[in-house]
GROMACS .gro file of C-alpha atoms in nm:
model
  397
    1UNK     CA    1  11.192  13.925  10.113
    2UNK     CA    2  11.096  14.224   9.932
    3UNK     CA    3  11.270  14.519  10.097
    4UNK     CA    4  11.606  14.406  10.224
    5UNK     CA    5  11.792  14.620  10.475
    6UNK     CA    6  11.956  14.857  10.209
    7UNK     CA    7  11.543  14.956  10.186
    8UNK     CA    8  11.601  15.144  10.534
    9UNK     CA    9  11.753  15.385  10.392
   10UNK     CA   10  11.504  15.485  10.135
   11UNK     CA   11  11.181  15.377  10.358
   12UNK     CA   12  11.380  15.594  10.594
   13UNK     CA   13  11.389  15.943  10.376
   14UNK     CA   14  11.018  15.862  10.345
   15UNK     CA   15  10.984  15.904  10.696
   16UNK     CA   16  11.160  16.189  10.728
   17UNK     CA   17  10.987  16.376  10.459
   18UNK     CA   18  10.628  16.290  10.628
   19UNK     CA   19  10.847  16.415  10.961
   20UNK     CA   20  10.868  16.727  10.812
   21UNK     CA   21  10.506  16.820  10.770
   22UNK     CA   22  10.347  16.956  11.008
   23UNK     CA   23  10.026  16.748  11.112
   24UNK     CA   24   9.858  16.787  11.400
   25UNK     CA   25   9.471  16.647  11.430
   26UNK     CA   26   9.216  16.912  11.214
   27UNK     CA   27   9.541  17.032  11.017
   28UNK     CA   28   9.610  16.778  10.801
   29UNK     CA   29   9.602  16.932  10.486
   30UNK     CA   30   9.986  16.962  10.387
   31UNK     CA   31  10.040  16.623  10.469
   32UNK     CA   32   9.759  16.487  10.271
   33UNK     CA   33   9.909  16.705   9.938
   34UNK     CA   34  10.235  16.583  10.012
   35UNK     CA   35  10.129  16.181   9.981
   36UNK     CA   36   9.884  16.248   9.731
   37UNK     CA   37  10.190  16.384   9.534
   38UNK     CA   38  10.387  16.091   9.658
   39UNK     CA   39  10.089  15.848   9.496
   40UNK     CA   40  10.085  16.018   9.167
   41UNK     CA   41  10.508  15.964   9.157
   42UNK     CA   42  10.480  15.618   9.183
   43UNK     CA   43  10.113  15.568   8.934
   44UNK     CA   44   9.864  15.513   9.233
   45UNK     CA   45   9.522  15.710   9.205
   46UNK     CA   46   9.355  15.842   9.504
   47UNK     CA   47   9.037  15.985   9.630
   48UNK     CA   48   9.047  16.274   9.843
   49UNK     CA   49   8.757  16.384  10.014
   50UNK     CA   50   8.671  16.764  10.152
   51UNK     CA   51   8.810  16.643  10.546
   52UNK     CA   52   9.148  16.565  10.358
   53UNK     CA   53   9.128  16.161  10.373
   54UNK     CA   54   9.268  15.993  10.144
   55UNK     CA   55   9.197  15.644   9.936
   56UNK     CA   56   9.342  15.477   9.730
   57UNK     CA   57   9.218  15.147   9.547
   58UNK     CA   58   9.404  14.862   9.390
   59UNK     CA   59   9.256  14.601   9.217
   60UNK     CA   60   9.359  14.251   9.170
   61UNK     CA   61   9.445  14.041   8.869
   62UNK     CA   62   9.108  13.916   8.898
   63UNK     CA   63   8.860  14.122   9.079
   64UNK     CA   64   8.601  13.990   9.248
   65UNK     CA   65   8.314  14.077   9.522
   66UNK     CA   66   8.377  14.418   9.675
   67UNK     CA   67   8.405  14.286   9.989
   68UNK     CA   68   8.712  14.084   9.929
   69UNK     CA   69   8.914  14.397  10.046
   70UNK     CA   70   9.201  14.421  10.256
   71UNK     CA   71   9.220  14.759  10.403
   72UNK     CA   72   9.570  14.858  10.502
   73UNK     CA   73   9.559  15.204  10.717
   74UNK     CA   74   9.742  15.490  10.886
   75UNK     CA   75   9.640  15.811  11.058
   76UNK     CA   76   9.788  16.105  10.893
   77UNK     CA   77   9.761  16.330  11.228
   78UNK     CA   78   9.981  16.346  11.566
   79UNK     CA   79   9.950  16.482  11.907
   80UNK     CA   80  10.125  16.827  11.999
   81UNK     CA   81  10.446  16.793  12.124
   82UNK     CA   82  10.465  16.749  12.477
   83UNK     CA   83  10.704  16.907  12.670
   84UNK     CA   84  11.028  16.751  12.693
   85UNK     CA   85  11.141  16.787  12.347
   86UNK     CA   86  11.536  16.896  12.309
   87UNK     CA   87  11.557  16.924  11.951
   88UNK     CA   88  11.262  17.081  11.689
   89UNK     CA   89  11.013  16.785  11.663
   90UNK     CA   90  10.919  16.848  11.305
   91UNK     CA   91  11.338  16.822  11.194
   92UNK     CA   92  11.379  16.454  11.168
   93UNK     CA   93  11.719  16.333  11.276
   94UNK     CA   94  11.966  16.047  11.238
   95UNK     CA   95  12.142  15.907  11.522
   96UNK     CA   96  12.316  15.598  11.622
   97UNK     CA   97  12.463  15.293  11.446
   98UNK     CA   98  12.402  14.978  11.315
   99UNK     CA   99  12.076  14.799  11.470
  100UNK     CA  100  12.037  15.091  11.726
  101UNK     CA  101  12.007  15.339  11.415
  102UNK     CA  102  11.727  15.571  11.484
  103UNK     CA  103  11.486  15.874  11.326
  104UNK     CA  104  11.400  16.110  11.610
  105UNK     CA  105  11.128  16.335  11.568
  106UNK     CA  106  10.713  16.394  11.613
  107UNK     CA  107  10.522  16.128  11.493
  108UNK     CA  108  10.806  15.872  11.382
  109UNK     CA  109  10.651  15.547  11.567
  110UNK     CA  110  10.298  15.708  11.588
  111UNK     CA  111  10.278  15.653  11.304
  112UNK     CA  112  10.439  15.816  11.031
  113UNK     CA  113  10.679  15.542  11.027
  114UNK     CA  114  10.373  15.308  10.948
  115UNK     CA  115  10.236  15.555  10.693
  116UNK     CA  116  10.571  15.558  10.477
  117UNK     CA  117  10.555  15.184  10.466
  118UNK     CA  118  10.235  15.176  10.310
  119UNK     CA  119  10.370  15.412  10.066
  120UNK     CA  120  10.682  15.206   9.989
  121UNK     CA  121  10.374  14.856   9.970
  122UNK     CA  122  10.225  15.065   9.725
  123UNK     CA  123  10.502  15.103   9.506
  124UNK     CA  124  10.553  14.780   9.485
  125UNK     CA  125  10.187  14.645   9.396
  126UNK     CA  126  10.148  14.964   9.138
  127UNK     CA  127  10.263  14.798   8.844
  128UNK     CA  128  10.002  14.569   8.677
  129UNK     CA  129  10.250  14.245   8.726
  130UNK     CA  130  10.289  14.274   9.040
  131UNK     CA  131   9.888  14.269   9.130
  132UNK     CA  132   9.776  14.056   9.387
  133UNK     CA  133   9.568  13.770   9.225
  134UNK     CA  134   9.206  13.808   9.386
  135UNK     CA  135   9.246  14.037   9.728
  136UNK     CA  136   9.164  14.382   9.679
  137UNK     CA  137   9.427  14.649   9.869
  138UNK     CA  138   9.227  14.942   9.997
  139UNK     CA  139   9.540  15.181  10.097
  140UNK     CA  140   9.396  15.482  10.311
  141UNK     CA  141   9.543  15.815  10.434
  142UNK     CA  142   9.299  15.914  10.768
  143UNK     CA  143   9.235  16.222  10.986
  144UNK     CA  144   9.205  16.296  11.345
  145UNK     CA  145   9.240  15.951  11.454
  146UNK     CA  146   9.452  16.167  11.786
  147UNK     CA  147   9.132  16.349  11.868
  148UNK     CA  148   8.836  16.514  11.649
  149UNK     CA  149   8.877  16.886  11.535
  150UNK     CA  150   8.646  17.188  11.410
  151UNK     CA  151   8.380  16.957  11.101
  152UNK     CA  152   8.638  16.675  11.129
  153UNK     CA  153   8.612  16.315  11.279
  154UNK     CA  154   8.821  16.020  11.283
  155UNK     CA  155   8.870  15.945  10.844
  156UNK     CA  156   8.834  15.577  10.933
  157UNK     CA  157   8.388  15.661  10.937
  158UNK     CA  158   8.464  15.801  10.603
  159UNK     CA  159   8.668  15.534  10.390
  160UNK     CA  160   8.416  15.240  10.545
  161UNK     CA  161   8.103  15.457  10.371
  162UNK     CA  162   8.320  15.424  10.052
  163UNK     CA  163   8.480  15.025  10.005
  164UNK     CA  164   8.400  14.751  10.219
  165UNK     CA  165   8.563  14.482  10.290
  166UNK     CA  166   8.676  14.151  10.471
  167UNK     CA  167   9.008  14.201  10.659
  168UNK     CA  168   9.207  14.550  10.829
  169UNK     CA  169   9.601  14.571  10.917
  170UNK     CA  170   9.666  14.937  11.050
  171UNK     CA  171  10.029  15.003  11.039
  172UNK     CA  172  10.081  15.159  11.403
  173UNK     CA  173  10.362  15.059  11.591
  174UNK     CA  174  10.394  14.683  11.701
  175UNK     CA  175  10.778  14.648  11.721
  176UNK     CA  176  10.958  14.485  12.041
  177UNK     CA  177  11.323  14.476  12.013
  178UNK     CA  178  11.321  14.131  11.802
  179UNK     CA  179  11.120  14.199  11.571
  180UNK     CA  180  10.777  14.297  11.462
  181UNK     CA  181  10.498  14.165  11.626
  182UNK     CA  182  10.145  14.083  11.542
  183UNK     CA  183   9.916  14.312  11.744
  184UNK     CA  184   9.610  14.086  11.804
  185UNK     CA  185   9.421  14.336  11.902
  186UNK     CA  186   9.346  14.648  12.117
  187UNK     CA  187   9.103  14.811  12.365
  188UNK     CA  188   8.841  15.035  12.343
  189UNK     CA  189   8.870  15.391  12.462
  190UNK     CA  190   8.563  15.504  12.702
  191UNK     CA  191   8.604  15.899  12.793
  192UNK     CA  192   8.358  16.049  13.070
  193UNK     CA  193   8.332  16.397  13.144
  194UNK     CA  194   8.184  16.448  13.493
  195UNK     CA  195   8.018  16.803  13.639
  196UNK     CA  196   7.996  16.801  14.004
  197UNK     CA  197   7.765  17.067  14.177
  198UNK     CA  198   7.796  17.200  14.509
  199UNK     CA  199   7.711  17.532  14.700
  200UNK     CA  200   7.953  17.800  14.702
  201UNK     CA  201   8.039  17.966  15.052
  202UNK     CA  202   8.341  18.199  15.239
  203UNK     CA  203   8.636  18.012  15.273
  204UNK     CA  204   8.642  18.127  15.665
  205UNK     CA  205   8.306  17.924  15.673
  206UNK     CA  206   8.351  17.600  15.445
  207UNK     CA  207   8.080  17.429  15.649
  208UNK     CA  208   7.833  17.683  15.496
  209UNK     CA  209   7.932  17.494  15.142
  210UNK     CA  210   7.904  17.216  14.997
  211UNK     CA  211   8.306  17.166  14.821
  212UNK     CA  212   8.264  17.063  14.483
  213UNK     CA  213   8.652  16.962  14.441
  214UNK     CA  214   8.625  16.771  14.741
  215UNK     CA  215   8.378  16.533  14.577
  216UNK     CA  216   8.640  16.549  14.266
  217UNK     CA  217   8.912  16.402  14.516
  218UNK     CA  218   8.667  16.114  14.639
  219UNK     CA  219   8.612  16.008  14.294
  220UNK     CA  220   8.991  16.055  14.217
  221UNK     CA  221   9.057  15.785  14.478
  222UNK     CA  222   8.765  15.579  14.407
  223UNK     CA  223   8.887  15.565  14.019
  224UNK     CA  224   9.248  15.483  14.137
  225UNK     CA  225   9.093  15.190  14.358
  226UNK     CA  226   8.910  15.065  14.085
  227UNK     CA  227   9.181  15.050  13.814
  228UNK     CA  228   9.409  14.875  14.088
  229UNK     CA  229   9.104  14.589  14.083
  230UNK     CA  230   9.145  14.562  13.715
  231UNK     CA  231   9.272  14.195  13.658
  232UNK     CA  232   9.470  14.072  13.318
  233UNK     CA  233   9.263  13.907  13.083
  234UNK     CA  234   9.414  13.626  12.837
  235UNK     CA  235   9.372  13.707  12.455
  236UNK     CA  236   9.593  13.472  12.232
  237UNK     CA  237   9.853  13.237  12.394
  238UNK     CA  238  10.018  13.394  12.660
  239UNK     CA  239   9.902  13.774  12.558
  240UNK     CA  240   9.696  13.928  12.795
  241UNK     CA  241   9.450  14.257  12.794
  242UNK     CA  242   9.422  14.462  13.092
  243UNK     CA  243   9.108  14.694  13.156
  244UNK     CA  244   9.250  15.076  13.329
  245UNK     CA  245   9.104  15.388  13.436
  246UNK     CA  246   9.246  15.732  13.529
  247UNK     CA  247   9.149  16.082  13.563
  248UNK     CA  248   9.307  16.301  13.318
  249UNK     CA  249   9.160  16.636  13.346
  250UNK     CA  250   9.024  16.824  13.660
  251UNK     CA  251   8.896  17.176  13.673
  252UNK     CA  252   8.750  17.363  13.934
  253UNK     CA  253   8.725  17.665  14.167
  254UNK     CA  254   8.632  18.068  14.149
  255UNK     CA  255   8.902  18.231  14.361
  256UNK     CA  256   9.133  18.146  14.687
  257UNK     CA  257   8.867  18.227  14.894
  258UNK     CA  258   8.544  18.087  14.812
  259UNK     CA  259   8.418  17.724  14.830
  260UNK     CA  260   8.400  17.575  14.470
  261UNK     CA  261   8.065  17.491  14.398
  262UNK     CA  262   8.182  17.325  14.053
  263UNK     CA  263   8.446  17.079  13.924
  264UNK     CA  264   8.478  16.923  13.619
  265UNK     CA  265   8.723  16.626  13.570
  266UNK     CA  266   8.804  16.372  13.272
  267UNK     CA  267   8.811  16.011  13.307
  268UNK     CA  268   9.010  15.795  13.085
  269UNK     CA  269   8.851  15.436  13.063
  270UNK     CA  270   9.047  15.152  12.834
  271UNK     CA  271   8.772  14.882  12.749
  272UNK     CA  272   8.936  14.542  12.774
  273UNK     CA  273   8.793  14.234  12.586
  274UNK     CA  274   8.471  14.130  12.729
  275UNK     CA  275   8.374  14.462  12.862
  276UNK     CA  276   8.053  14.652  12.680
  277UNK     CA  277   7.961  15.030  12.753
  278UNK     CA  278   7.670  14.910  13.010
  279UNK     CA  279   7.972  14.810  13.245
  280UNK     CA  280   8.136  15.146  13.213
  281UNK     CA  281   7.815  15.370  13.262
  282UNK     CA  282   7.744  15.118  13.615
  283UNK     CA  283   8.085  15.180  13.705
  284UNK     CA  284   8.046  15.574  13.670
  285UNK     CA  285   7.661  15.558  13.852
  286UNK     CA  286   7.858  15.414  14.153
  287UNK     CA  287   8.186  15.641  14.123
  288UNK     CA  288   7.972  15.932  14.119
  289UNK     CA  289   7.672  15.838  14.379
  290UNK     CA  290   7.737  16.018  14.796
  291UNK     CA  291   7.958  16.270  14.722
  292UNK     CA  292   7.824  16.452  15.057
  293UNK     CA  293   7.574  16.681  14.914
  294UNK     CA  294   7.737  16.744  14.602
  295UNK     CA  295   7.558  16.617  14.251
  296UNK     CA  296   7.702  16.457  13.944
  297UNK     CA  297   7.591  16.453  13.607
  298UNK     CA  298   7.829  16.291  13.356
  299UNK     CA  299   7.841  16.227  12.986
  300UNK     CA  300   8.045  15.875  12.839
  301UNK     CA  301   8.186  15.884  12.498
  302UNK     CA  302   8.317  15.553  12.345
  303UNK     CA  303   8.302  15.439  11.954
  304UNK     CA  304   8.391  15.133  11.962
  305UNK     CA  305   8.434  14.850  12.267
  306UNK     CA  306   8.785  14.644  12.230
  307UNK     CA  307   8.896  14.402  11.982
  308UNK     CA  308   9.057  14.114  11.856
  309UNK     CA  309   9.190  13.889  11.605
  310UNK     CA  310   8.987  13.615  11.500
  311UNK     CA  311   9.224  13.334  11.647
  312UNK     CA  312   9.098  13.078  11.397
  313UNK     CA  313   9.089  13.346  11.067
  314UNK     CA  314   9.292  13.344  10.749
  315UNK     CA  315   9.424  13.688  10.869
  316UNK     CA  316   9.601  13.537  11.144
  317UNK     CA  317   9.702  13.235  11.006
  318UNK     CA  318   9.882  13.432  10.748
  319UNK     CA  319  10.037  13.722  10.947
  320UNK     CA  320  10.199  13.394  11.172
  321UNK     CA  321  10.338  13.245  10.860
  322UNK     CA  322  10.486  13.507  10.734
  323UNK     CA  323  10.643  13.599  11.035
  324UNK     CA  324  10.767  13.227  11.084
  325UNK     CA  325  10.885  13.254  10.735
  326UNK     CA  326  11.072  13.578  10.770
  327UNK     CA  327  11.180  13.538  11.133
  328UNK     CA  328  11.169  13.205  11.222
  329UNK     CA  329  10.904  13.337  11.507
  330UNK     CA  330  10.551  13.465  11.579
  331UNK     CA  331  10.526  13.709  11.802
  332UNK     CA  332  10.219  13.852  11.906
  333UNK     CA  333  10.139  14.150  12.166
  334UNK     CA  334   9.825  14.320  12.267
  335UNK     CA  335   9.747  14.719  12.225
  336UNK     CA  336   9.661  14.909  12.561
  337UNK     CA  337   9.612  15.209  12.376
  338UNK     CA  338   9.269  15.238  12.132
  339UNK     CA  339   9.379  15.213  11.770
  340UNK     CA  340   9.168  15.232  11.433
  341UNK     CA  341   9.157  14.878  11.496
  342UNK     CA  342   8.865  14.938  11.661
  343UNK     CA  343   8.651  15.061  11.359
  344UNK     CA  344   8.733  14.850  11.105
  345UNK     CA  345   8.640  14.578  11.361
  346UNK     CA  346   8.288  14.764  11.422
  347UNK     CA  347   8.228  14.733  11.040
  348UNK     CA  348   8.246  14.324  11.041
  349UNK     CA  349   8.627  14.280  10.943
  350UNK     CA  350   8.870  14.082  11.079
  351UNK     CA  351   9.194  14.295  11.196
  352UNK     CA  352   9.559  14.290  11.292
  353UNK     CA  353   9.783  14.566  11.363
  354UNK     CA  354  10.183  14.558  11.212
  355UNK     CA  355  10.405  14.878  11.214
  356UNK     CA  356  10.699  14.992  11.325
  357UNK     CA  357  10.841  15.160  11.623
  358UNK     CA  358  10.803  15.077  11.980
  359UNK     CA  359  10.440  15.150  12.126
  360UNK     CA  360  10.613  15.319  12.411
  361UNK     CA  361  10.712  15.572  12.152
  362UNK     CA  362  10.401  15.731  12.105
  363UNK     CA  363  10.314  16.075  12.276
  364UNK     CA  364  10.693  16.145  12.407
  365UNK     CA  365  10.948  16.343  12.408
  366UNK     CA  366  11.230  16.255  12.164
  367UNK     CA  367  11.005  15.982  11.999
  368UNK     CA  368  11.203  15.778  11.775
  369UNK     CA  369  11.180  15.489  11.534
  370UNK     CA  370  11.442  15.210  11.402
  371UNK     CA  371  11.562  15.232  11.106
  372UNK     CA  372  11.603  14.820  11.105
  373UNK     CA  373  11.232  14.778  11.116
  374UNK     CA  374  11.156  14.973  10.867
  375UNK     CA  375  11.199  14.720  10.645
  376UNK     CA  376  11.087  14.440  10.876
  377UNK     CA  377  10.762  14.566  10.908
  378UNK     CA  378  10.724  14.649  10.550
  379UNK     CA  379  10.781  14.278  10.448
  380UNK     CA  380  10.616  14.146  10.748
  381UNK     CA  381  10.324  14.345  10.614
  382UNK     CA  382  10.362  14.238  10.243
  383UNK     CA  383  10.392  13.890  10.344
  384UNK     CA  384  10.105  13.889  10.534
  385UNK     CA  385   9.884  14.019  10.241
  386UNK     CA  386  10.051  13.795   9.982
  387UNK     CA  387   9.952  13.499  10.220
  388UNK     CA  388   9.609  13.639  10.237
  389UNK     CA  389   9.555  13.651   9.865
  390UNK     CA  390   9.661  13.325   9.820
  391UNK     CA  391   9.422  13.170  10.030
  392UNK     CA  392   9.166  13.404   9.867
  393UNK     CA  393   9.244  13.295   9.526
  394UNK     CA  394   9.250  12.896   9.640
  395UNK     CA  395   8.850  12.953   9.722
  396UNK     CA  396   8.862  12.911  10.014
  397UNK     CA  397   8.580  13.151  10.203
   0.00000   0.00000   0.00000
């Protein structure tokens, strides 16, 4: 064990300080000075490119192939605080004892709690003795991973055109109140934007239009039918993937006394495991098709379909044993949410997810981390890669 629990404390000051900054997606400048900084303390070298991701490289004892790369990987970029918040959500605070010991503030489980335990993995592989053997560590820093922003996307596009490689763990949150778990994958994200077009009339005379928000409320019902229909799907052992669909933004109407003629709404789709694009698009033709008059055109946005671990890969095998090793259990969950994971996946690598924090944490009010798995997920993460490079350096392929 490489961080014991005294390494809360410090891991947890890390977290704070990354707290502190101000992120949110498209405005992640400050943050990415502030861990550059952070890199040079501690005699890591990074790339920084112009959207304000950052890379940074370590090589192994022995260097090989390119591709025998590990990327480890955190989004540098949170949500806006949604409302609900009682105390400023960029002033990290302390509360609570013992195991119940918590950081509050914006972006401590997604993910900045992740991010400062890449820092602290860093640190440790910086000096030349401590070098893995033959696995390259590709540590990056990414941007608008939350949502894309003015001549930014997701950073994720931008590290793959730079260092390939074999294997992924991203560092969001994975925790249950055990332990870590191994995250053996997650869904895709599917978003459809819908414009519904109907005739506008007087109110006094609404069978003179055609009601565009009325159509809007058909569909709203036929999406919450469908997602009910969505069955659980079984990934590894007894953790299962479940497909869902909601509407997430509706807009429509002139004034309070005229028909709408147009609506616009927002679907949320989660791609479950088995599920391509082609299903999505025939599920919109028939959520949108006799809408009494009204038309629908409708544009689906997705970059990735879901993914998993390779039950059967090295990646796996050694995430388990280290957690067997360090808690005398493997755990493993499933991600609801889309995550990096996603990406990496896209790009041929095998991926896991390990971080700390609770995944219910993310996008709340008063979100909060653990200060006990701080270092839990740090040597759950270590141990994992360790494991990796061993069976790297056996040569075994």
């Amino acid at each position: 064990m490489r961080f014991s629990n005294e390494s809360a404390a410090s891991i947890g000051r890390t977290v704070m300080d990354l707290v502190s900054i101000k992120s949110l997606s498209g405005d992640e400048a400050p943050m990415a000075d502030h861990i550059q900084a952070h890199l040079a303390r501690i005699g890591v070298d990074c790339q920084r490119d112009v959207h304000d991701n950052l890379l940074a490289v370590i090589e192994p004892q022995r260097p090989g192939a390119a591709i025998d790369t590990l990327h480890l990987s955190g989004h540098t970029d949170t949500v806006v605080p949604v409302e609900g918040w009682t105390t400023d959500p960029w002033t990290p605070q302390v509360s609570g004892s013992g195991d119940d010991q918590h950081i509050t503030g914006l972006g401590t489980s997604d993910m900045k709690s992740g991010l400062a335990t890449m820092l602290h993995i860093a640190e440790h592989f910086a000096p030349k003795n401590n070098r893995l053997k033959s696995l390259r560590l590709a540590i990056s820093f990414t941007v608008c991973e939350e949502g894309p922003a003015k001549g930014k996307r997701n950073g994720v596009h931008e590290i793959l055109k730079k260092q390939p490689g074999r294997w992924a763990i991203t560092t969001e949150a994975s925790c249950d109140e055990n332990c870590p778990t191994l995250a053996v994958g997650c869904q895709g994200h599917a978003v459809a934007k819908i414009k519904l077009q109907g005739r506008s009339a007087h109110s006094a005379c609404p069978e003179n239009g055609i009601n565009a928000i009325h159509a809007a409320a058909k569909i709203c019902a036929r999406v919450e039918k469908m997602n009910a229909s969505f069955k659980p799907i079984l990934v590894l052992g007894d953790v299962r993937a479940r497909a869902s669909a909601t509407v997430t933004l509706i807009k429509g109407g002139a004034a309070g006394n005229i028909i709408p003629e147009h609506c616009e709404m927002t679907i949320s789709r989660r791609v479950a495991p088995g599920e391509a694009i082609a299903d999505v698009e025939r599920e919109l033709a028939e959520l949108t098709s006799n809408l009494d008059g009204v038309t629908a055109t409708w544009a689906l946005r997705c970059d990735a379909p879901a993914c998993a671990t390779d039950p059967n890969g090295p990646l796996l095998k050694s995430a388990t044993a280290a957690s067997m090793e360090l808690f005398g259990c493997a755990r493993y969950s499933w991600n609801r949410a889309r995550t990096d994971l996603v990406l990496f996946k896209q790009a041929g690598m095998d991926v896991i997810n390990i971080g700390p924090g609770f995944t219910g944490q993310a996008h709340v009010a008063g979100e909060y981390v653990r200060m006990i798995d701080l270092p839990r997920s740090a040597n759950l993460v270590l141990g994992t890669v360790e494991k990796l490079d061993e069976w790297l350096a056996s040569g075994k392929k």
